[in-house]
Each structure stands twice: as structure tokens, then as C-alpha cells.
């Protein structure tokens, strides 16, 4: 979940307390909206355009990717020695913009998606910083600024093997709610992607349902990244699968796939992928250094190899895969071609600190 793209600088204060706007919108600052989770305003770096048919933009150009998910502040600590209890452990520590939704959106833009939008909720203390990071990455953000809770924060502990452990404070990110949704977000959109973190809180889960219903009404396909095996276990696999019913693409990692399929740890991930593809038409399981596994309609249709690289930080590799995969699909790639594009993006992601390009 670690972000990348604004290094060497921490979050900066937004404007006057409670304004929650950054002034980056060519049409003027965002406006207040009633919010069941507390007062909130929006920063909006998108511009208003005439409604377009689903899947196409102005002049028949490829449609936009809309990501709805989490934008958080990541504190990434890379330590080459084991953590020493009750004393100091030397580490390289950076504060970066992150979040599964934000990372995937940035990677999709980096990998060539012509227009990427994101809807997310952040706190006033870092709204401008996060908006600028997204804009600089080529993403058009619509950030709801929460005046009651700070931006979510994730502490990522990255060991010598480049694997990571997360400490997560969701903060404002899971306070997204149906009042934050606007039908115009789907104007000209070809695809809706939902971060799985949305499904782990009542208000954001309801927002995800609203977004999915709106997408289905317009004929816009939906993908979901389950996001966290730990949170999935708490919510319950069947409850999660019921909530994402109607999605066209599911993008779990190996642990998430086995958990959702109800299979024990030693069970082969292929069995899990096959089982899940009977509920979601296309399932793409990311397998780290082993690449990706594709299942469709109850059978394995392809295995895609990962690219061999020297990993520095695996944080955000799955988000990079998602961004690369979706950008390729929007360009007309087959699932196999898109999975290869996802593996290429993930290979780049693990060679640098943080989860963004």
C-alpha cells in the first residue's frame, strides 16, 4: 500500500481550516456536500464535461478508468536486520503517498491509460499534498476532505527479504459514504475499479454498492481487488463475495484467493482460482515471483510468468499489477496480455521504495 511519487517531503497543511479545497480545479474550488460521516468538502481536479456513452470519451476516444478506493499516508520503514525488541533498530524510513486505490490509479496512468480518475476521502491535514501527488502522476482526483478524521495512515515494515507487514489506521479513508458519490463520475467511463478496503466498513461498503449499481446500469464493467487477507477473515469470505456480486473481474493474491474459496493453506491456488471463477467471470490471482494465474468460467486458462528482478520492497506490487492490468484491458488487451502487462508493472514496482511509479 505504500505510495511513491512525492519523495523527500511530508504532507502539507490545506488552506483555511474547514475549507478542504485546494484550488486546483479549473472550474473553482470543490463545494460542500452533506455527509452522514461528518462535515466534508471535496477537492476536485476534474472538469465538467457532457455526458458520454459508457466506455467512450469525447470523440469516441477510449473511455476513462474510475477508481474508487483508499488514499492514505504511508510510513515505510525498511530494516535489514531483525527488529530488536525494547531498543533501537536501524531503518530507512520515508513518508509517502499511498493506498491501494491511489497506487493502482497512478500505475494505470503510468502504464498508458488515457484518463484515470479516483474518488477517495482524506483528512484536512494532507489533502493538498495527496491531491498534488495524484495530479503529478497523471490522475484526476476527486477527494472528499473529512474534517473529523485524519487521512488514513499505514506503517509498512519491510524486512531484508523485501516482504512487508502493515500497521493500519484507516482514518478518513473508510468513511467514504453514498453521499460522496455523484453519477457524473461515470460519465465517459469504460471501467470501474473498487479497492477491496471499501468493503471492510459499513459506510464505504454501501458506497461501493451504490457505485456498482450505477456502473451496471450504464453497462460499465467492474473489477475488485480484495486487498487484505486479514480484513477479509474478519469480515467473512462469503459476506465479501456477496457484496461484490456482479463484478466482472476479481484480482486476489494467493492468500486472499484461498481464503475466499474456503480452502486450507496447503491447498493449491489453482483450485481456489477455479472455484472463484464460477462466481466471478474472470479471476486473476497474483503470485509474487511466480507470476499470475488466470481462471475463467470454472477452469484455468493461462499462467503468466513474472519478470525476474532484484526486489527491494514488495509493498504495492499487487497495486502495480492491478494498474498495469487495467490499463492494458482498456487498450483492448486479452486477459493474458493484460496479465503480462501487470507483471511488468509489478516487476518495476518491487525495485523501488514505495508503491507508486
XYZ file of N, CA, C and O in Angstrom, residues 1-3 74 76 103 107 154 156-158 162-166 312-320 349-350 352-356:
128
model
N 0.811 -1.208 0.000
C 0.000 0.000 0.000
C 0.844 1.258 0.000
O 0.341 2.354 0.003
N 2.149 1.106 0.009
C 2.992 2.281 0.061
C 2.900 3.074 -1.220
O 2.871 2.537 -2.302
N 2.879 4.392 -1.084
C 2.834 5.247 -2.260
C 4.213 5.696 -2.668
O 5.192 5.548 -1.969
N 1.574 6.712 3.769
C 2.359 5.538 4.131
C 3.664 5.956 4.798
O 4.356 6.868 4.323
N 7.000 4.132 5.439
C 7.684 2.905 5.044
C 9.014 2.810 5.777
O 9.863 3.699 5.660
N -2.560 3.923 -5.404
C -1.446 3.282 -6.096
C -1.880 2.697 -7.436
O -1.205 2.878 -8.451
N -0.486 3.770 -11.174
C 0.151 2.822 -12.081
C -0.622 2.699 -13.398
O -0.019 2.544 -14.464
N -0.695 4.163 7.115
C -0.216 2.776 7.145
C 1.279 2.793 7.408
O 2.039 3.478 6.715
N 4.407 0.554 7.115
C 4.840 -0.661 6.425
C 6.242 -1.027 6.891
O 7.189 -0.259 6.690
N 6.376 -2.167 7.524
C 7.673 -2.665 7.981
C 8.193 -3.637 6.924
O 7.567 -4.672 6.672
N 9.288 -3.275 6.284
C 9.824 -4.065 5.178
C 11.138 -4.699 5.607
O 12.101 -4.007 5.941
N 12.402 -8.192 1.565
C 11.524 -7.273 0.816
C 10.046 -7.524 1.092
O 9.189 -6.850 0.522
N 9.736 -8.479 1.963
C 8.340 -8.683 2.336
C 7.950 -7.660 3.397
O 8.797 -7.128 4.114
N 6.629 -7.387 3.500
C 6.189 -6.302 4.364
C 5.077 -6.724 5.306
O 4.310 -7.638 5.025
N 5.013 -6.022 6.421
C 3.939 -6.171 7.399
C 3.335 -4.798 7.615
O 4.062 -3.810 7.744
N 1.994 -4.726 7.647
C 1.325 -3.438 7.742
C 0.706 -3.209 9.117
O 0.117 -4.123 9.719
N 13.443 -4.902 -3.845
C 13.823 -4.020 -2.754
C 12.679 -3.876 -1.757
O 12.875 -3.901 -0.555
N 11.463 -3.755 -2.284
C 10.279 -3.520 -1.446
C 9.070 -4.040 -2.199
O 8.732 -3.533 -3.269
N 8.414 -5.044 -1.660
C 7.255 -5.640 -2.344
C 5.962 -4.886 -2.075
O 4.922 -5.222 -2.630
N 6.026 -3.860 -1.228
C 4.829 -3.078 -0.919
C 4.287 -2.455 -2.196
O 5.006 -1.781 -2.917
N 3.022 -2.661 -2.476
C 2.414 -2.044 -3.649
C 2.575 -2.821 -4.939
O 2.084 -2.397 -5.985
N 3.248 -3.979 -4.906
C 3.418 -4.762 -6.136
C 2.074 -5.194 -6.712
O 1.855 -5.142 -7.921
N 1.171 -5.612 -5.822
C -0.159 -6.011 -6.293
C -0.932 -4.846 -6.883
O -1.670 -5.006 -7.868
N -0.764 -3.661 -6.300
C -1.434 -2.475 -6.839
C -0.874 -2.123 -8.213
O -1.614 -1.704 -9.114
N 0.452 -2.278 -8.380
C 1.071 -2.024 -9.675
C 0.543 -3.011 -10.716
O 0.262 -2.641 -11.855
N 7.793 -2.092 -9.834
C 7.403 -1.601 -8.506
C 8.287 -2.154 -7.401
O 8.638 -1.438 -6.460
N 8.661 -3.422 -7.476
C 9.411 -4.033 -6.376
C 10.881 -3.620 -6.357
O 11.593 -3.922 -5.403
N 11.856 -0.519 -6.273
C 11.964 0.806 -5.678
C 11.192 0.858 -4.367
O 10.329 0.026 -4.103
N 11.495 1.860 -3.589
C 10.812 2.019 -2.301
C 9.461 2.668 -2.519
O 9.345 3.701 -3.178
N 8.409 2.057 -1.977
C 7.071 2.618 -2.098
C 6.272 1.927 -3.184
O 6.778 1.097 -3.916
N 4.997 2.306 -3.262
C 4.074 1.596 -4.133
C 3.622 2.333 -5.367
O 2.704 1.878 -6.038
N 4.229 3.475 -5.699
C 3.812 4.219 -6.895
C 4.965 4.372 -7.882
O 6.117 4.293 -7.496
